[in-house]
Amino acid sequence: MRNILITGGAGFIGANFIRYWVDRHPGDRMVNLDALTYAGNPENLAAIDTLPVYRFVHGDINDRQCLEEVFAGEAIDTVVHFAAESHVDRSILGPDAFIRTNVHGTFTLLEAAKAAWGDFAGGQRFLHVSTDEVYGSLEAGAPAFTETHAYAPNSPYSASKAASDHLVRAYHRTYGMPVLTTNCSNNYGPYQFPEKLIPLTILNALEGKPIPVYGDGRTIRDWLYVEDHCNGIETVLEGGRPGEVYNIGGINEWQNIDIVHLICDRLDELQPGAAPYREQVTFVTDRPGHDRRYAIDAGKMQRELGWSPRHDFASGIEQTIRWYLDNRDWCDRMRSGEYQNYYRKQYGRQA
Ligand code: NAD
Ligand code: TYD
């Protein structure tokens, strides 16, 4: 039985992870520490929050004292670190919070774990959840990112995640901390904040708004269903070697415009509007520094840990579209307040 500290568990992937974990490891204690920024919503954990094995702590990973209390009070032996500012466009509009949380917050968390865990003789694990974006942009046809690909981050977001990866690595090399790092491709699925491409497309289509596609729409991302990411993290937590990095990906590259069209066409069938939803697609100015292509080589996960994605894109996107159709109230609540200011700055109009 483990005592797991999950940071950022009220966000998209963290909430999916907690839901995934309680099903499979019902004896483990889970402490979710989350600052509840615009992206965090305790509602994402409805029905989990009453379980005796679960505790929510409203706290910031920059708050050393709060972390110390949690590590000591809960006898934490495992950390799964999701907490981050995660949206590239926001990092372009205002990078400060990204440096504060992703860099300094990760540093503070590492320091707290090191102080609490001493000589690391207790079988502890610190899993740092990172992104493929640290590797920068791939040329068309170039081989997918392996774990040894050089870091070349291009946005304040990816630079801040790269910095956190380096700190995590250094805590292993210098102090012997039993860390594991996962670099994953773009996730999609339930509970993703509607500022990201897939939920934004679904909601703007249904609400009769322009569907913004940056540049020529031919930018490529590798998409992984969020449950497969959770399963990948579980696999690394249980079988990964301390100090190692594991790339997790969907082996599922798509041009943005093709995903947008696919969503529009499926919505035409599920909830037809007055005109085909594709007519709402609007090409807008490209994102500055926009990475042209990401692709993950998940061969190490496959070879060493026997992991591969279980969901194909057709079923994953179907479940995702249906989830957003069934959870319009959740979307409305997530988008109230601060999100309206962001949307106006980013797209020049009301969300
Ligand atoms: P998210 O933005 O949906 O959620 C982030 C969570 O962290 C929120 O609940 C927020 O309240 C919390 N948080 C932010 N700052 C905090 C702080 N200072 N202290 C405590 N909590 C704080 O993000 P996500 O999409 O769930 O991503 C989770 C992690 O996975 C991030 O580290 C991200 O870099 C990484 N990642 C995401 C993707 C993706 O496609 N979403 C892909 C690869 C890796
Ligand atoms: P996003 O979901 O923000 O993830 P990331 O930038 O971390 O990959 O964006 C996915 C892709 O979709 C990316 O190439 C940018 C593009 N995009 C648009 O074309 N329009 C939009 O409104 C958004 C949010 C993203």
Short mmCIF file of C-alpha atoms and ligand atoms in Angstrom, two decimals:
data_model
loop_
_atom_site.label_atom_id
_atom_site.label_comp_id
_atom_site.label_asym_id
_atom_site.label_seq_id
_atom_site.Cartn_x
_atom_site.Cartn_y
_atom_site.Cartn_z
CA MET A 1 0.00 0.00 0.00
CA ARG A 2 1.34 3.39 -1.06
CA ASN A 3 0.79 6.92 0.22
CA ILE A 4 0.74 8.94 -2.98
CA LEU A 5 1.00 12.69 -3.31
CA ILE A 6 -0.59 13.80 -6.57
CA THR A 7 0.08 17.42 -7.48
CA GLY A 8 -2.32 19.14 -9.87
CA GLY A 9 -4.91 16.39 -9.46
CA ALA A 10 -7.83 18.76 -10.03
CA GLY A 11 -6.72 19.42 -13.62
CA PHE A 12 -7.34 17.42 -16.77
CA ILE A 13 -4.81 14.59 -16.63
CA GLY A 14 -4.45 14.57 -12.84
CA ALA A 15 -8.19 14.08 -12.31
CA ASN A 16 -8.28 11.31 -14.90
CA PHE A 17 -5.28 9.73 -13.18
CA ILE A 18 -6.91 9.78 -9.73
CA ARG A 19 -10.08 8.24 -11.15
CA TYR A 20 -7.99 5.61 -12.93
CA TRP A 21 -5.90 4.85 -9.85
CA VAL A 22 -8.68 4.42 -7.26
CA ASP A 23 -10.29 1.80 -9.50
CA ARG A 24 -7.11 -0.25 -9.83
CA HIS A 25 -5.39 0.36 -6.51
CA PRO A 26 -8.23 0.90 -4.04
CA GLY A 27 -5.93 0.30 -1.03
CA ASP A 28 -3.56 3.17 -1.84
CA ARG A 29 -3.93 6.50 -0.06
CA MET A 30 -4.09 9.49 -2.42
CA VAL A 31 -3.46 13.08 -1.38
CA ASN A 32 -4.27 15.58 -4.11
CA LEU A 33 -2.49 18.91 -3.65
CA ASP A 34 -3.78 21.52 -6.06
CA ALA A 35 -3.74 25.33 -6.06
CA LEU A 36 -7.04 25.44 -8.00
CA THR A 37 -5.93 27.85 -10.70
CA TYR A 38 -8.36 28.54 -13.55
CA ALA A 39 -7.55 25.01 -14.82
CA GLY A 40 -8.27 23.13 -11.60
CA ASN A 41 -11.76 22.11 -10.58
CA PRO A 42 -12.53 19.88 -7.56
CA GLU A 43 -15.77 18.97 -9.35
CA ASN A 44 -13.60 16.79 -11.62
CA LEU A 45 -13.28 14.47 -8.62
CA ALA A 46 -16.95 14.24 -7.70
CA ALA A 47 -17.71 10.88 -6.02
CA ILE A 48 -13.98 10.35 -5.38
CA ASP A 49 -13.81 13.11 -2.78
CA THR A 50 -15.90 11.16 -0.29
CA LEU A 51 -13.66 8.08 -0.34
CA PRO A 52 -11.71 7.57 2.92
CA VAL A 53 -8.49 6.89 0.94
CA TYR A 54 -8.68 10.30 -0.74
CA ARG A 55 -7.82 13.74 0.64
CA PHE A 56 -7.78 17.10 -1.09
CA VAL A 57 -5.29 19.76 0.03
CA HIS A 58 -5.79 23.24 -1.37
CA GLY A 59 -2.14 24.22 -1.66
CA ASP A 60 0.57 25.57 -3.92
CA ILE A 61 3.67 23.56 -4.84
CA ASN A 62 5.66 26.72 -4.12
CA ASP A 63 4.58 26.58 -0.47
CA ARG A 64 7.40 24.66 1.20
CA GLN A 65 5.74 24.57 4.61
CA CYS A 66 2.52 23.16 3.23
CA LEU A 67 4.49 20.50 1.35
CA GLU A 68 6.47 19.57 4.46
CA GLU A 69 3.27 19.12 6.44
CA VAL A 70 1.81 16.88 3.76
CA PHE A 71 4.95 14.74 3.38
CA ALA A 72 5.26 14.24 7.14
CA GLY A 73 1.58 14.08 8.06
CA GLU A 74 0.68 11.62 5.32
CA ALA A 75 3.94 9.61 5.27
CA ILE A 76 4.16 10.21 1.53
CA ASP A 77 6.29 7.60 -0.26
CA THR A 78 5.27 8.28 -3.86
CA VAL A 79 4.87 11.52 -5.81
CA VAL A 80 3.13 11.89 -9.15
CA HIS A 81 3.78 15.46 -10.21
CA PHE A 82 1.24 16.89 -12.66
CA ALA A 83 0.89 20.46 -11.31
CA ALA A 84 1.85 22.95 -14.00
CA GLU A 85 0.74 25.83 -16.10
CA SER A 86 0.02 23.86 -19.25
CA HIS A 87 -1.26 26.06 -22.09
CA VAL A 88 1.22 27.31 -24.70
CA ASP A 89 -0.89 30.30 -25.77
CA ARG A 90 -1.14 31.54 -22.19
CA SER A 91 2.63 31.15 -21.82
CA ILE A 92 3.06 33.51 -24.77
CA LEU A 93 0.67 36.09 -23.32
CA GLY A 94 2.16 35.88 -19.80
CA PRO A 95 5.10 33.59 -19.00
CA ASP A 96 5.56 34.54 -15.33
CA ALA A 97 3.23 31.93 -13.85
CA PHE A 98 4.92 29.25 -15.96
CA ILE A 99 8.33 29.98 -14.51
CA ARG A 100 6.91 30.23 -11.02
CA THR A 101 4.96 26.98 -11.03
CA ASN A 102 6.77 24.79 -13.56
CA VAL A 103 10.33 25.72 -12.61
CA HIS A 104 10.31 27.06 -9.06
CA GLY A 105 7.34 24.90 -8.00
CA THR A 106 9.04 21.73 -9.22
CA PHE A 107 12.22 22.78 -7.44
CA THR A 108 10.32 23.35 -4.18
CA LEU A 109 8.62 19.97 -4.50
CA LEU A 110 11.95 18.23 -5.11
CA GLU A 111 13.43 19.95 -2.07
CA ALA A 112 10.50 18.92 0.11
CA ALA A 113 10.71 15.31 -1.08
CA LYS A 114 14.47 15.22 -0.51
CA ALA A 115 14.12 16.59 3.01
CA ALA A 116 11.32 14.16 3.89
CA TRP A 117 12.87 11.07 2.33
CA GLY A 118 16.42 11.26 3.70
CA ASP A 119 18.57 8.55 2.15
CA PHE A 120 15.74 7.26 -0.08
CA ALA A 121 16.03 3.81 1.46
CA GLY A 122 12.26 3.45 1.82
CA GLY A 123 11.54 2.52 -1.80
CA GLN A 124 10.20 5.99 -2.62
CA ARG A 125 9.36 7.11 -6.18
CA PHE A 126 9.06 10.62 -7.62
CA LEU A 127 7.40 10.59 -11.03
CA HIS A 128 7.62 13.84 -12.97
CA VAL A 129 5.02 14.22 -15.73
CA SER A 130 6.47 16.11 -18.69
CA THR A 131 5.80 16.71 -22.34
CA ASP A 132 7.16 15.97 -25.82
CA GLU A 133 7.24 19.74 -26.40
CA VAL A 134 10.64 19.97 -24.68
CA TYR A 135 12.20 18.43 -27.81
CA GLY A 136 11.01 21.27 -30.06
CA SER A 137 9.80 20.97 -33.64
CA LEU A 138 10.31 18.02 -36.01
CA GLU A 139 10.74 18.28 -39.77
CA ALA A 140 8.25 16.35 -41.91
CA GLY A 141 9.49 12.78 -42.31
CA ALA A 142 12.13 13.06 -39.54
CA PRO A 143 12.20 10.16 -37.05
CA ALA A 144 9.98 10.58 -33.98
CA PHE A 145 11.43 11.83 -30.66
CA THR A 146 13.32 9.24 -28.64
CA GLU A 147 14.43 9.77 -25.04
CA THR A 148 17.88 10.89 -26.23
CA HIS A 149 16.64 13.57 -28.64
CA ALA A 150 18.26 16.94 -27.87
CA TYR A 151 16.13 19.43 -25.97
CA ALA A 152 15.12 22.46 -28.06
CA PRO A 153 12.05 24.07 -26.45
CA ASN A 154 10.48 26.92 -28.42
CA SER A 155 7.72 28.35 -26.20
CA PRO A 156 7.88 29.72 -22.66
CA TYR A 157 5.73 26.71 -21.68
CA SER A 158 8.06 24.11 -23.17
CA ALA A 159 11.14 25.96 -21.91
CA SER A 160 9.73 25.93 -18.38
CA LYS A 161 8.95 22.20 -18.64
CA ALA A 162 12.44 21.55 -20.01
CA ALA A 163 13.92 23.40 -17.04
CA SER A 164 11.87 21.27 -14.66
CA ASP A 165 13.02 18.09 -16.42
CA HIS A 166 16.63 19.15 -15.95
CA LEU A 167 16.09 19.80 -12.24
CA VAL A 168 14.48 16.39 -11.80
CA ARG A 169 17.38 14.73 -13.60
CA ALA A 170 19.90 16.62 -11.47
CA TYR A 171 18.23 15.49 -8.23
CA HIS A 172 18.81 11.91 -9.32
CA ARG A 173 22.41 12.42 -10.43
CA THR A 174 23.43 14.58 -7.49
CA TYR A 175 21.37 13.32 -4.57
CA GLY A 176 20.33 9.86 -5.75
CA MET A 177 16.66 10.74 -5.62
CA PRO A 178 14.59 7.91 -7.18
CA VAL A 179 13.00 9.97 -9.94
CA LEU A 180 11.23 8.90 -13.11
CA THR A 181 10.37 11.28 -15.95
CA THR A 182 7.71 10.72 -18.58
CA ASN A 183 7.50 12.86 -21.72
CA CYS A 184 4.10 12.46 -23.29
CA SER A 185 2.42 13.68 -26.45
CA ASN A 186 -0.86 15.65 -26.67
CA ASN A 187 -3.61 14.14 -24.52
CA TYR A 188 -7.32 14.27 -25.25
CA GLY A 189 -10.37 12.97 -23.40
CA PRO A 190 -12.88 13.93 -20.67
CA TYR A 191 -12.25 16.92 -18.36
CA GLN A 192 -9.83 18.73 -20.68
CA PHE A 193 -10.11 22.47 -20.18
CA PRO A 194 -11.94 23.97 -23.19
CA GLU A 195 -9.03 26.24 -24.15
CA LYS A 196 -7.24 23.30 -25.83
CA LEU A 197 -7.82 22.42 -29.49
CA ILE A 198 -10.19 19.43 -29.27
CA PRO A 199 -12.70 20.69 -26.66
CA LEU A 200 -12.51 24.23 -28.07
CA THR A 201 -13.45 22.90 -31.51
CA ILE A 202 -16.35 20.84 -30.14
CA LEU A 203 -17.81 23.72 -28.12
CA ASN A 204 -17.29 26.48 -30.67
CA ALA A 205 -18.94 24.27 -33.31
CA LEU A 206 -21.98 23.60 -31.14
CA GLU A 207 -22.24 27.25 -30.09
CA GLY A 208 -22.12 28.59 -33.66
CA LYS A 209 -18.80 30.40 -33.12
CA PRO A 210 -15.75 30.59 -35.39
CA ILE A 211 -13.48 27.54 -34.98
CA PRO A 212 -9.97 29.09 -34.92
CA VAL A 213 -7.28 27.17 -36.80
CA TYR A 214 -3.79 28.64 -36.53
CA GLY A 215 -1.76 29.25 -39.69
CA ASP A 216 -2.40 26.79 -42.52
CA GLY A 217 -3.75 24.10 -40.17
CA ARG A 218 -1.16 21.60 -41.33
CA THR A 219 0.73 21.54 -38.05
CA ILE A 220 1.06 17.99 -36.73
CA ARG A 221 0.51 16.65 -33.22
CA ASP A 222 0.59 13.06 -31.89
CA TRP A 223 -2.60 12.41 -29.89
CA LEU A 224 -2.99 9.98 -26.99
CA TYR A 225 -6.22 9.17 -25.15
CA VAL A 226 -5.79 10.36 -21.57
CA GLU A 227 -6.54 6.94 -20.05
CA ASP A 228 -3.62 5.50 -22.03
CA HIS A 229 -1.39 8.20 -20.54
CA CYS A 230 -2.60 7.24 -17.04
CA ASN A 231 -1.86 3.62 -17.83
CA GLY A 232 1.60 4.63 -19.10
CA ILE A 233 2.32 6.51 -15.87
CA GLU A 234 1.18 3.50 -13.83
CA THR A 235 3.46 1.28 -15.91
CA VAL A 236 6.47 3.54 -15.32
CA LEU A 237 5.70 3.96 -11.63
CA GLU A 238 5.60 0.21 -11.17
CA GLY A 239 8.34 -0.99 -13.54
CA GLY A 240 10.47 2.00 -14.52
CA ARG A 241 14.10 2.32 -13.46
CA PRO A 242 14.98 5.31 -11.25
CA GLY A 243 16.75 8.06 -13.16
CA GLU A 244 15.28 6.94 -16.48
CA VAL A 245 13.16 8.90 -18.94
CA TYR A 246 10.24 7.30 -20.80
CA ASN A 247 8.51 8.75 -23.86
CA ILE A 248 4.79 8.00 -23.99
CA GLY A 249 2.85 8.59 -27.19
CA GLY A 250 -0.11 7.54 -29.26
CA ILE A 251 1.69 6.65 -32.51
CA ASN A 252 -1.13 8.74 -33.91
CA GLU A 253 -0.07 11.83 -35.88
CA TRP A 254 -2.70 14.20 -37.19
CA GLN A 255 -2.74 17.55 -38.93
CA ASN A 256 -4.83 20.00 -36.90
CA ILE A 257 -7.18 20.74 -39.80
CA ASP A 258 -7.96 17.04 -40.24
CA ILE A 259 -8.89 16.66 -36.57
CA VAL A 260 -11.06 19.77 -36.75
CA HIS A 261 -12.84 18.44 -39.84
CA LEU A 262 -13.29 15.02 -38.26
CA ILE A 263 -14.94 16.59 -35.20
CA CYS A 264 -17.18 18.79 -37.36
CA ASP A 265 -18.31 15.84 -39.46
CA ARG A 266 -19.09 13.68 -36.43
CA LEU A 267 -21.04 16.52 -34.81
CA ASP A 268 -23.03 16.89 -38.04
CA GLU A 269 -24.25 13.35 -37.38
CA LEU A 270 -24.69 13.52 -33.61
CA GLN A 271 -26.14 17.00 -33.27
CA PRO A 272 -26.74 18.61 -36.66
CA GLY A 273 -26.79 22.39 -36.88
CA ALA A 274 -28.40 24.63 -39.51
CA ALA A 275 -25.30 24.26 -41.74
CA PRO A 276 -22.35 21.85 -41.77
CA TYR A 277 -20.01 22.73 -38.88
CA ARG A 278 -17.02 22.87 -41.23
CA GLU A 279 -18.35 26.23 -42.41
CA GLN A 280 -17.36 27.71 -39.03
CA VAL A 281 -13.66 26.87 -39.52
CA THR A 282 -11.69 30.13 -39.57
CA PHE A 283 -7.97 30.33 -40.31
CA VAL A 284 -6.34 32.82 -37.96
CA THR A 285 -2.85 34.24 -37.48
CA ASP A 286 -0.36 31.53 -36.57
CA ARG A 287 0.94 31.10 -33.03
CA PRO A 288 4.39 32.73 -32.65
CA GLY A 289 7.14 30.08 -32.54
CA HIS A 290 4.56 27.40 -33.42
CA ASP A 291 6.19 23.95 -33.46
CA ARG A 292 5.38 22.37 -36.81
CA ARG A 293 5.37 18.73 -35.79
CA TYR A 294 5.62 16.51 -32.71
CA ALA A 295 5.91 12.73 -32.87
CA ILE A 296 6.84 10.33 -30.09
CA ASP A 297 8.80 7.12 -30.46
CA ALA A 298 7.34 5.00 -27.65
CA GLY A 299 9.65 2.06 -28.44
CA LYS A 300 11.38 2.13 -25.04
CA MET A 301 8.02 1.90 -23.23
CA GLN A 302 7.12 -1.02 -25.46
CA ARG A 303 10.42 -2.91 -25.27
CA GLU A 304 11.27 -2.40 -21.59
CA LEU A 305 7.86 -2.20 -19.94
CA GLY A 306 5.50 -3.85 -22.43
CA TRP A 307 3.33 -0.73 -22.72
CA SER A 308 1.40 0.38 -25.78
CA PRO A 309 -1.77 2.46 -26.17
CA ARG A 310 -5.00 0.51 -25.81
CA HIS A 311 -7.41 3.00 -27.36
CA ASP A 312 -7.47 3.73 -31.07
CA PHE A 313 -8.19 7.28 -32.15
CA ALA A 314 -11.61 6.46 -33.63
CA SER A 315 -12.98 5.18 -30.32
CA GLY A 316 -11.13 7.75 -28.18
CA ILE A 317 -12.39 10.75 -30.13
CA GLU A 318 -15.91 9.30 -30.21
CA GLN A 319 -15.94 8.95 -26.42
CA THR A 320 -14.49 12.44 -26.06
CA ILE A 321 -17.06 14.11 -28.32
CA ARG A 322 -19.89 12.32 -26.52
CA TRP A 323 -18.49 13.31 -23.12
CA TYR A 324 -18.53 17.00 -24.08
CA LEU A 325 -22.05 16.68 -25.51
CA ASP A 326 -23.17 15.15 -22.19
CA ASN A 327 -21.35 17.64 -19.97
CA ARG A 328 -22.26 21.08 -21.31
CA ASP A 329 -22.93 22.39 -17.77
CA TRP A 330 -19.40 21.45 -16.72
CA CYS A 331 -18.06 23.33 -19.74
CA ASP A 332 -20.11 26.41 -18.88
CA ARG A 333 -18.86 26.39 -15.31
CA MET A 334 -15.22 25.96 -16.40
CA ARG A 335 -15.50 28.88 -18.80
CA SER A 336 -17.11 31.34 -16.43
CA GLY A 337 -14.88 33.98 -14.84
CA GLU A 338 -11.20 34.30 -15.70
CA TYR A 339 -11.44 32.30 -18.93
CA GLN A 340 -13.42 35.09 -20.58
CA ASN A 341 -10.50 37.52 -20.13
CA TYR A 342 -8.05 35.04 -21.61
CA TYR A 343 -10.30 34.28 -24.58
CA ARG A 344 -10.75 37.98 -25.38
CA LYS A 345 -6.98 38.51 -25.34
CA GLN A 346 -6.26 35.43 -27.42
CA TYR A 347 -9.06 35.54 -30.01
CA GLY A 348 -10.22 39.18 -29.76
CA ARG A 349 -13.79 38.28 -28.88
CA GLN A 350 -16.04 36.87 -26.14
CA ALA A 351 -15.90 33.09 -25.56
P1 NAD B 1 -4.11 21.36 -16.53
O1 NAD B 1 -3.73 22.77 -16.86
O2 NAD B 1 -5.43 20.84 -16.97
O3 NAD B 1 -4.05 21.15 -14.94
C1 NAD B 1 -3.01 21.66 -14.16
C2 NAD B 1 -3.40 21.52 -12.69
O4 NAD B 1 -2.32 22.00 -11.90
C3 NAD B 1 -4.64 22.36 -12.31
O5 NAD B 1 -5.50 21.59 -11.50
C4 NAD B 1 -4.05 23.53 -11.53
O6 NAD B 1 -4.94 24.06 -10.57
C5 NAD B 1 -2.83 22.88 -10.90
N1 NAD B 1 -1.78 23.86 -10.56
C6 NAD B 1 -1.29 24.85 -11.35
N2 NAD B 1 -0.35 25.55 -10.67
C7 NAD B 1 -0.23 24.98 -9.45
C8 NAD B 1 0.59 25.23 -8.31
N3 NAD B 1 1.47 26.25 -8.30
N4 NAD B 1 0.46 24.42 -7.24
C9 NAD B 1 -0.43 23.40 -7.22
N5 NAD B 1 -1.25 23.13 -8.26
C10 NAD B 1 -1.14 23.90 -9.37
O7 NAD B 1 -2.91 20.48 -17.09
P2 NAD B 1 -2.94 19.00 -17.70
O8 NAD B 1 -3.26 19.09 -19.14
O9 NAD B 1 -3.74 18.13 -16.81
O10 NAD B 1 -1.39 18.63 -17.59
C11 NAD B 1 -0.87 17.99 -16.43
C12 NAD B 1 0.61 17.77 -16.59
O11 NAD B 1 0.85 16.97 -17.75
C13 NAD B 1 1.41 19.05 -16.80
O12 NAD B 1 2.61 18.93 -16.09
C14 NAD B 1 1.67 19.09 -18.30
O13 NAD B 1 2.86 19.77 -18.59
C15 NAD B 1 1.76 17.61 -18.61
N6 NAD B 1 1.40 17.22 -19.98
C16 NAD B 1 0.19 17.60 -20.50
C17 NAD B 1 -0.17 17.19 -21.77
C18 NAD B 1 -1.50 17.55 -22.39
O14 NAD B 1 -1.74 17.25 -23.56
N7 NAD B 1 -2.42 18.16 -21.64
C19 NAD B 1 0.71 16.39 -22.53
C20 NAD B 1 1.95 16.02 -21.95
C21 NAD B 1 2.26 16.43 -20.68
P1 TYD B 2 -3.15 22.85 -28.01
O1 TYD B 2 -4.37 22.05 -27.73
O2 TYD B 2 -3.05 24.24 -27.45
O3 TYD B 2 -1.90 21.96 -27.57
P2 TYD B 2 -0.29 22.22 -27.84
O4 TYD B 2 -0.08 23.58 -28.35
O5 TYD B 2 0.27 22.02 -26.47
O6 TYD B 2 0.11 21.15 -28.82
O7 TYD B 2 -2.98 22.97 -29.59
C1 TYD B 2 -2.90 21.82 -30.41
C2 TYD B 2 -2.62 22.30 -31.81
O8 TYD B 2 -3.77 23.02 -32.28
C3 TYD B 2 -1.45 23.25 -31.91
O9 TYD B 2 -0.76 23.02 -33.12
C4 TYD B 2 -2.10 24.63 -31.95
C5 TYD B 2 -3.42 24.36 -32.64
N1 TYD B 2 -4.55 25.24 -32.23
C6 TYD B 2 -5.32 25.89 -33.20
O10 TYD B 2 -5.07 25.74 -34.42
N2 TYD B 2 -6.34 26.69 -32.78
C7 TYD B 2 -6.63 26.91 -31.47
O11 TYD B 2 -7.55 27.68 -31.14
C8 TYD B 2 -5.84 26.20 -30.48
C9 TYD B 2 -6.11 26.37 -29.01
C10 TYD B 2 -4.82 25.38 -30.91
#
